[in-house]
Structures are given as structure tokens and as C-alpha cells.
CSV table of C-alpha atoms in Angstrom, one decimal:
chain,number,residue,atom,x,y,z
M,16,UNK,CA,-196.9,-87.5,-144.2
M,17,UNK,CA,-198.1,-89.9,-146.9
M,18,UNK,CA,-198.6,-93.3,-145.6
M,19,UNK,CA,-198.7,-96.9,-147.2
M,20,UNK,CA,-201.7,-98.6,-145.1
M,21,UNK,CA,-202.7,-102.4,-145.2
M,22,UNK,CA,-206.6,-102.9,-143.8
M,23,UNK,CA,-207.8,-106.2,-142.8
M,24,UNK,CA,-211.9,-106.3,-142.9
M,25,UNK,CA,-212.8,-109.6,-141.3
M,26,UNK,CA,-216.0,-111.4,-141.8
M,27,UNK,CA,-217.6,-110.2,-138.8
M,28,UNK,CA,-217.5,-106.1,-140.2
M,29,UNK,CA,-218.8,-106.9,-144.0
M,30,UNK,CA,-221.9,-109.1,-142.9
M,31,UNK,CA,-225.1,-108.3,-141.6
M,32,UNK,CA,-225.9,-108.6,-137.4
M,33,UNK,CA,-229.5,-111.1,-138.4
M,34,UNK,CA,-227.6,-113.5,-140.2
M,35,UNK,CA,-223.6,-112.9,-140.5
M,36,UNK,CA,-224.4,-114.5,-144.1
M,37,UNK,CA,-225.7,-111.8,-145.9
M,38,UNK,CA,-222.8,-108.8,-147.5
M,39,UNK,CA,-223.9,-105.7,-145.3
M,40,UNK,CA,-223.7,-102.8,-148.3
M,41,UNK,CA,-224.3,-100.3,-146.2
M,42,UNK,CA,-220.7,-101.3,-144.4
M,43,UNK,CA,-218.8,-101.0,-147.5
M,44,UNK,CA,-220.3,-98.0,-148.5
M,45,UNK,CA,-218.8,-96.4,-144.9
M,46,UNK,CA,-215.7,-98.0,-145.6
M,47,UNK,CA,-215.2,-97.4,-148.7
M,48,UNK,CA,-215.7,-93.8,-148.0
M,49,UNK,CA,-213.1,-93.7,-145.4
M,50,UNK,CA,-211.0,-95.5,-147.5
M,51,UNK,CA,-211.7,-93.2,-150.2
M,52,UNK,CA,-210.3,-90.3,-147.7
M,53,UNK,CA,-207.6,-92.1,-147.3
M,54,UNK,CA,-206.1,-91.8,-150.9
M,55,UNK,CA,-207.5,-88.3,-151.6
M,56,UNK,CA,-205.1,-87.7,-148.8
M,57,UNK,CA,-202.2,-89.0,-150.6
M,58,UNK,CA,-202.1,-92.5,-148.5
M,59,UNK,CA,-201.8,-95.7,-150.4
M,60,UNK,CA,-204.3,-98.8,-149.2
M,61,UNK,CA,-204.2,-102.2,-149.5
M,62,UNK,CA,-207.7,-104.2,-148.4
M,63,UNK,CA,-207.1,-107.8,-146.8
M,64,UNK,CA,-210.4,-108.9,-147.3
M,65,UNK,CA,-212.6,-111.7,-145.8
M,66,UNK,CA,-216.3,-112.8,-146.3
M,67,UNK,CA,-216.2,-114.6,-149.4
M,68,UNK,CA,-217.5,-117.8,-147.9
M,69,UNK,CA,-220.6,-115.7,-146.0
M,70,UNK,CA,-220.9,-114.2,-149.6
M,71,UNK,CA,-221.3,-117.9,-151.1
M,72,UNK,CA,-223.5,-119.4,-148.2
M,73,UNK,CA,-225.9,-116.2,-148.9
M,74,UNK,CA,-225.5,-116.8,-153.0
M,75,UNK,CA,-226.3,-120.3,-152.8
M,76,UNK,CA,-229.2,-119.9,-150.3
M,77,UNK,CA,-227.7,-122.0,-147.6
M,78,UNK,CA,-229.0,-121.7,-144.2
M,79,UNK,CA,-226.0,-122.3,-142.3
M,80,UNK,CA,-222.1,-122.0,-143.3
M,81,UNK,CA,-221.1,-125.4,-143.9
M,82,UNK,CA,-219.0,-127.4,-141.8
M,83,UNK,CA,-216.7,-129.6,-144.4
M,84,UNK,CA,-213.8,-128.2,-145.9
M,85,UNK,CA,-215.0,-128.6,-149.7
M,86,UNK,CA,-218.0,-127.2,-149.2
M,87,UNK,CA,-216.6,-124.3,-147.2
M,88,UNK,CA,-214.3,-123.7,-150.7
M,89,UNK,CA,-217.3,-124.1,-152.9
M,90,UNK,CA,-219.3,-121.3,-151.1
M,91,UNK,CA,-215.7,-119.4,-151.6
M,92,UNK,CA,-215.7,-119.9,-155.3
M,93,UNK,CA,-219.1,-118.4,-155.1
M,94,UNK,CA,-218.9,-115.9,-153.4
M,95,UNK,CA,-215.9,-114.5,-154.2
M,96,UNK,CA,-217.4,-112.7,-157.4
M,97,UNK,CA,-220.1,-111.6,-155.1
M,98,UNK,CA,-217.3,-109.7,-152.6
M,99,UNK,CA,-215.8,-108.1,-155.6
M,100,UNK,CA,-219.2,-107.1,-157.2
M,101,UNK,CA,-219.4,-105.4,-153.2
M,102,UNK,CA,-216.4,-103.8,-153.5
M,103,UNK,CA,-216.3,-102.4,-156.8
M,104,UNK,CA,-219.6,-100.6,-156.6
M,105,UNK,CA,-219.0,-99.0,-153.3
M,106,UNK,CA,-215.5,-97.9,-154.7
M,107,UNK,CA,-216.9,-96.4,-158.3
M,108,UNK,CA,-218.9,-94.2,-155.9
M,109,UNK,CA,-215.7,-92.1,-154.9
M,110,UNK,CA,-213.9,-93.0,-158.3
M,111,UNK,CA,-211.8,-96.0,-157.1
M,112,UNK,CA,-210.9,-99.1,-159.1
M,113,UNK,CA,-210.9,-102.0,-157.5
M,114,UNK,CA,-208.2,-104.7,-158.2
M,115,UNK,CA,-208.7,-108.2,-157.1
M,116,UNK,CA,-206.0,-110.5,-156.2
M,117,UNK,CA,-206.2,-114.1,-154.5
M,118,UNK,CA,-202.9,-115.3,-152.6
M,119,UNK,CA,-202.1,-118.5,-150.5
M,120,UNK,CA,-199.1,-118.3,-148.0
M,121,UNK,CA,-197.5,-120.8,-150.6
M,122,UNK,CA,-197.2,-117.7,-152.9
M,123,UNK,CA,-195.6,-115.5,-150.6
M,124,UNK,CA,-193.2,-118.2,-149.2
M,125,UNK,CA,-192.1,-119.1,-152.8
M,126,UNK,CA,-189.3,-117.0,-153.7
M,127,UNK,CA,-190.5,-116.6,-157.6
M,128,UNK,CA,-194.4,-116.3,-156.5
M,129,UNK,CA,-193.3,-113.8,-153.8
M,130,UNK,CA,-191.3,-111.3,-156.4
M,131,UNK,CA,-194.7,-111.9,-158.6
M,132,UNK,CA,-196.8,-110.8,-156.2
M,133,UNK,CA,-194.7,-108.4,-154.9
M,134,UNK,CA,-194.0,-106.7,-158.6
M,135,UNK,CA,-198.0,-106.5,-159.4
M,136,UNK,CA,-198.5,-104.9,-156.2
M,137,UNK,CA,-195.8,-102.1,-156.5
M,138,UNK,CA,-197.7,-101.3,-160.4
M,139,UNK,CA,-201.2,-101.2,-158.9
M,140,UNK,CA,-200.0,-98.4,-156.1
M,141,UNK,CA,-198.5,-96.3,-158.7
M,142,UNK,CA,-202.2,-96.1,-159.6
M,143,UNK,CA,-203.5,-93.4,-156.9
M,144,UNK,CA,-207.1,-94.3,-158.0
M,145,UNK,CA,-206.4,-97.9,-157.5
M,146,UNK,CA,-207.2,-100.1,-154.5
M,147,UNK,CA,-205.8,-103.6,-154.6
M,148,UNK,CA,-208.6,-106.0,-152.5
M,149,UNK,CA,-206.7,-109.6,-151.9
M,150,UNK,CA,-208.1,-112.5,-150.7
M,151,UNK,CA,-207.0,-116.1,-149.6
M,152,UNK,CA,-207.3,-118.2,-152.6
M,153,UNK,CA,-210.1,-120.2,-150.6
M,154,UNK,CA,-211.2,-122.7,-153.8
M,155,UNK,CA,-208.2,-123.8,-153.8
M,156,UNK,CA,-206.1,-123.3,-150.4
M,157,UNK,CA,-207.4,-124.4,-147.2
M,158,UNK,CA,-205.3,-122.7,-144.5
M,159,UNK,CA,-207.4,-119.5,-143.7
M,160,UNK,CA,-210.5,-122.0,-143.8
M,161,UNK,CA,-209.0,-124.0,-141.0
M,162,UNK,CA,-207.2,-121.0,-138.8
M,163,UNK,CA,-208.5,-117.8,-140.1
M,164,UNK,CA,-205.1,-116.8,-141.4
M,165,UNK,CA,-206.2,-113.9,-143.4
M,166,UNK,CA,-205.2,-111.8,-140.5
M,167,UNK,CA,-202.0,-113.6,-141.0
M,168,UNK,CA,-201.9,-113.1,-145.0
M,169,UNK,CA,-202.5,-109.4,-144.0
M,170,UNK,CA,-199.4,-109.3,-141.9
M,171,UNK,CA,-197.0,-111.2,-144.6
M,172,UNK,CA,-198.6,-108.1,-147.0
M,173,UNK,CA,-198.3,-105.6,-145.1
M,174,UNK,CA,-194.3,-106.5,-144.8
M,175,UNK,CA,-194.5,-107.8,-148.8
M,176,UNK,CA,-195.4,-104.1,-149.8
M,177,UNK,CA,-193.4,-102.1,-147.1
M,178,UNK,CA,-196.2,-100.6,-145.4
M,179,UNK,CA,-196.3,-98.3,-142.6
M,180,UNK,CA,-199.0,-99.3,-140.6
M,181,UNK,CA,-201.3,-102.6,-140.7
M,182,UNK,CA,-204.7,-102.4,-139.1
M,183,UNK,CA,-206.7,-104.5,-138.5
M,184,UNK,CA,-210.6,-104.2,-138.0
M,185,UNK,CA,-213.0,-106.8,-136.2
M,186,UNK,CA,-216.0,-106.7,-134.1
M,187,UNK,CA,-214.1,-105.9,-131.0
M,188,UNK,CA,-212.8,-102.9,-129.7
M,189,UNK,CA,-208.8,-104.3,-129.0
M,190,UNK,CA,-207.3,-106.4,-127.1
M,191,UNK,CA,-209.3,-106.5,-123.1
M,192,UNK,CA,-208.0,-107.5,-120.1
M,193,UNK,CA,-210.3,-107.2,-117.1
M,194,UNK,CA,-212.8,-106.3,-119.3
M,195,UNK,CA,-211.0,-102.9,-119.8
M,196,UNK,CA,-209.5,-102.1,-123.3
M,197,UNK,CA,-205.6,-102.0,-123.6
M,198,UNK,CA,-204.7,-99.1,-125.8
M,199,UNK,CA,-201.1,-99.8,-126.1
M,200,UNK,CA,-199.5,-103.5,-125.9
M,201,UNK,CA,-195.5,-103.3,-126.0
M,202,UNK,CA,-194.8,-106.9,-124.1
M,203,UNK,CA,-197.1,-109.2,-126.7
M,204,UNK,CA,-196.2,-112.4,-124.6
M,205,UNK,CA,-197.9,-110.7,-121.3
M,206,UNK,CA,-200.4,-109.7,-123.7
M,207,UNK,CA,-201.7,-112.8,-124.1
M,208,UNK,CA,-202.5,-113.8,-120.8
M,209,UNK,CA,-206.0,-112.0,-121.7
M,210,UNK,CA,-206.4,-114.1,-124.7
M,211,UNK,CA,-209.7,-116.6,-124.7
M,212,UNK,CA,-210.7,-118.9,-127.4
M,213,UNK,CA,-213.9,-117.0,-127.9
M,214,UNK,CA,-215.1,-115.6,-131.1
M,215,UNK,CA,-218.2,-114.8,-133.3
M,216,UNK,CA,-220.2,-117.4,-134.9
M,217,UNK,CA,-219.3,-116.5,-138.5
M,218,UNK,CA,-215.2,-115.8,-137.6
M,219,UNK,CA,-213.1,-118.5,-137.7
M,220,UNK,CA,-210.6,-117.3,-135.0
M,221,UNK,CA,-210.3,-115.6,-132.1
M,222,UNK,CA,-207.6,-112.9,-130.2
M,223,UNK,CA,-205.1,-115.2,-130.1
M,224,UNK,CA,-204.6,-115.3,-134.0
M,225,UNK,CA,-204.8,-112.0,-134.3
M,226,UNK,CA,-201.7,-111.7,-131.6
M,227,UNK,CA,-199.9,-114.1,-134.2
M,228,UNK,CA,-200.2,-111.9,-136.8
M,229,UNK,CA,-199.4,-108.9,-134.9
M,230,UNK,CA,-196.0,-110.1,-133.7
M,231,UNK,CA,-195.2,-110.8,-137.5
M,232,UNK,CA,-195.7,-107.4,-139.0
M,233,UNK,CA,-194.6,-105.5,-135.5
M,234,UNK,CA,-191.3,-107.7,-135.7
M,235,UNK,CA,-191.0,-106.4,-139.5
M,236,UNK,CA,-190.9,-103.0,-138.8
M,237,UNK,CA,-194.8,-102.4,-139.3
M,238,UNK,CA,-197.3,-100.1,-136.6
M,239,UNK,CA,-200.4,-102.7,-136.2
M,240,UNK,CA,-203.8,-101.5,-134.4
M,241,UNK,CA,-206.8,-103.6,-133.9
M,242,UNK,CA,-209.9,-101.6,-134.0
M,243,UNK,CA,-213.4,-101.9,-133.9
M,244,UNK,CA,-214.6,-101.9,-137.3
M,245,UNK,CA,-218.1,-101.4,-136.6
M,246,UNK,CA,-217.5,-98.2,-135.5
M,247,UNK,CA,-217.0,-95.3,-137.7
M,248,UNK,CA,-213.5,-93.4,-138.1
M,249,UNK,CA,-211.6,-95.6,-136.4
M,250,UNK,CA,-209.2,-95.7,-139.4
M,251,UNK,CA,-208.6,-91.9,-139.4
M,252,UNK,CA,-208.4,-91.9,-136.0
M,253,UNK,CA,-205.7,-94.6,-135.5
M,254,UNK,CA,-204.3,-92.9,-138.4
M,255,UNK,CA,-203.3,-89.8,-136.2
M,256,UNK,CA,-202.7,-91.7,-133.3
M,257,UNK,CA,-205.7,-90.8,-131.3
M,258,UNK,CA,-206.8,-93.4,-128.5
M,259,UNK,CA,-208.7,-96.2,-129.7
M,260,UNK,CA,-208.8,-99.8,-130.4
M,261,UNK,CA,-205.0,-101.6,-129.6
M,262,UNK,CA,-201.9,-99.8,-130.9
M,263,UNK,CA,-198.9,-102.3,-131.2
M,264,UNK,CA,-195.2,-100.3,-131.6
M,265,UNK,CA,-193.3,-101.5,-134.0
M,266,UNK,CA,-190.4,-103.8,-132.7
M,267,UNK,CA,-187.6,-102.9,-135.0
């Protein structure tokens, strides 16, 4: 059954181990392939992507990702051509287009903005070669800066375009408790009794953000995972329900 699929990369997936400031190409050539599968299967995919910050510290030859806000959106401005760059060679490799697009919450809460949006996504998939990569519009939008709301922006895309399952990939392997992976969470408020703050030192959020944006897209109607994107064919596998990372039934 053809699917309509919205993948999340975080930071932490697209960057090197040394530095977590430096676009990791051999990562996007591995997903790009699986994503590649993916349509050559008949799926449609939609890329949330992060690291366009990393992707501007690395440009600009800073040591360190700034602290300040401004700064923060400079490195985005950056290093946003520099993610695209990324993406577009790996895709040409498999013959895929990619097609950028930069969103803030503001344009999915506006009821104008949101039919806009919403419109140029539904032309893009009737492209089968065509992979739409969005982004938060960090130059000018601070709200994924401050709480790492691209897993967030994934979920409100996931439900703008209908999709059938959201996943989202990060440098852990689900949600743990005891340690242990969960591989199915049904009661979201007990599970996050295992949420910590903790997170990487190039992420901007932790679990518990994550566990936001899976009770959006779960409460619209929407199959959400989180799975280790470090490790390969986690996609296809989550795809055909096989057990790994954290599945999360829809609610409706």
C-alpha cells in the first residue's frame, strides 16, 4: 500500500560525531538512498530537516555554535544553502529533485499562509521524482532556535499534507525507561514519567519535545515512530512494522 511519509532528520543524524558542526555526507548519501527506495516504491516523502545552523557555524569557521539568538539566525542564513547543496547532490544520485521550503508556525497557523503552504505541497507530490526538504525559517523566526520545534513543525506537516505515518529520527533508539527501549507507547502521559532533560550538545531539545510533537500528529490521525537514525534501515523497517525504535498508535 502506497504511503504518504513525513521524515524528521534532526541535527544530531546530519552532523559529524568529532565536531556535530560539520554536514556528515556520507549520512545523506545513506539516507538519501533509503529515501530514494522509498519513492521507487510508490511512497511519497516529505524531509523535516534540521542542521542549518551546524551547517553555518562550519561555513563561517566558528569554533563553537553561538549562544545569542542573532547570531544563531546568522549561522542559519548561512548555512541553509549549504544543507540544500547537501541534499540536492545526494538526491541527483538516485534521480531526485530536491525542493526547498522554509516555514514558521506563523504560516501554518495563518489560515491564508496555511492553504499556501498546503497548495504548493499537494503540486510538489504529484511530482514522484520530487522530494520537498522544509526547514524552519531560522533568519527570520526564532521559535525552533529557542525549543527545537522542528520536531513540532514536522508534526503540524505531517497533519498539513495528510500523511500516514511521521517518523521521526534522532540519535536515540526511542523512548527508554529503565534503560530498556519501549517499542510501543499507547498512554503518552505515563510515557513521560521516563522523560529527562538530557540531550546532545548540538540538539536543542530533549524527549520531552519530541513527546509534544508526538501527541499532535497521533491526536490527528497520524502513526509516529522515533528511531534511531544512525542506524541503517530503520525507515524500511518501521515502514513494515518490524520492532524498533518507539511506535506511537494513532489516537483517532
Amino acid at each position: 500500500m502506497k504511503k504518504r511519509i513525513v521524515l524528521k532528520f534532526g541535527t544530531g543524524i546530519l552532523t559529524t560525531d568529532a565536531s556535530g558542526l560539520q554536514l556528515d555526507r556520507a549520512q545523506f548519501s545513506r539516507l538519501s538512498a533509503e529515501i530514494a527506495g522509498l519513492v521507487s516504491a510508490g511512497h511519497a516523502v516529505v524531509v523535516i530537516s534540521s542542521a542549518a545552523v551546524a551547517a553555518g557555524v562550519a561555513a563561517l569557521g566558528l569554533d563553537a555554535r553561538p549562544s545569542s539568538l542573532p547570531a544563531k539566525q546568522a549561522c542559519a542564513a548561512v548555512g541553509q544553502s549549504q544543507l540544500m547543496r547537501a541534499y540536492e547532490e545526494s538526491f541527483a544520485r538516485h534521480g531526485l529533485t530536491a525542493a526547498q521550503l522554509l516555514l514558521t508556525h506563523g504560516d501554518i497557523d495563518s489560515r491564508q499562509r496555511r492553504r499556501n503552504a498546503e497548495n504548493t505541497l499537494r503540486e510538489l507530490l504529484a511530482f514522484p521524482r520530487v522530494v520537498p526538504v522544509i526547514n524552519e525559517n531560522d533568519s527570520v523566526a526564532v521559535e525552533e532556535l529557542r525549543f527545537g520545534d522542528n520536531d513540532r513543525l514536522g508534526a503540524e506537516v505531517a497533519d498539513l499534507v495528510r500523511a500516514d505515518l511521521y517518523l521521526i529520527l534522532t540519535r536515540t533508539d526511542g523512548l527508554k525507561a529503565g534503560g530498556q527501549r519501549v517499542p510501543v507507547v499507547t498512554d503518552l502521559a505515563d510515557a513521560r514519567r521516563h522523560v529527562t532533560g538530557d540531550k546532545g550538545e548540538h540538539s536543542t531539545v530533549g524527549m520531552g519535545s519530541k513527546l509534544d510533537a508526538v501527541a499532535f500528529s497521533t491526536a490527528a490521525g497520524i502513526e509516529t515512530w522515533i528511531l534511531d537514525g544512525l542506524r541503517p534501515g530503520q525507515i524500511a523497517q518501521a515502514l513494515a512494522g518490524a520492532d524498533v525504535g518507539t511506535r506511537f498508535p494513532s489516537r483517532q
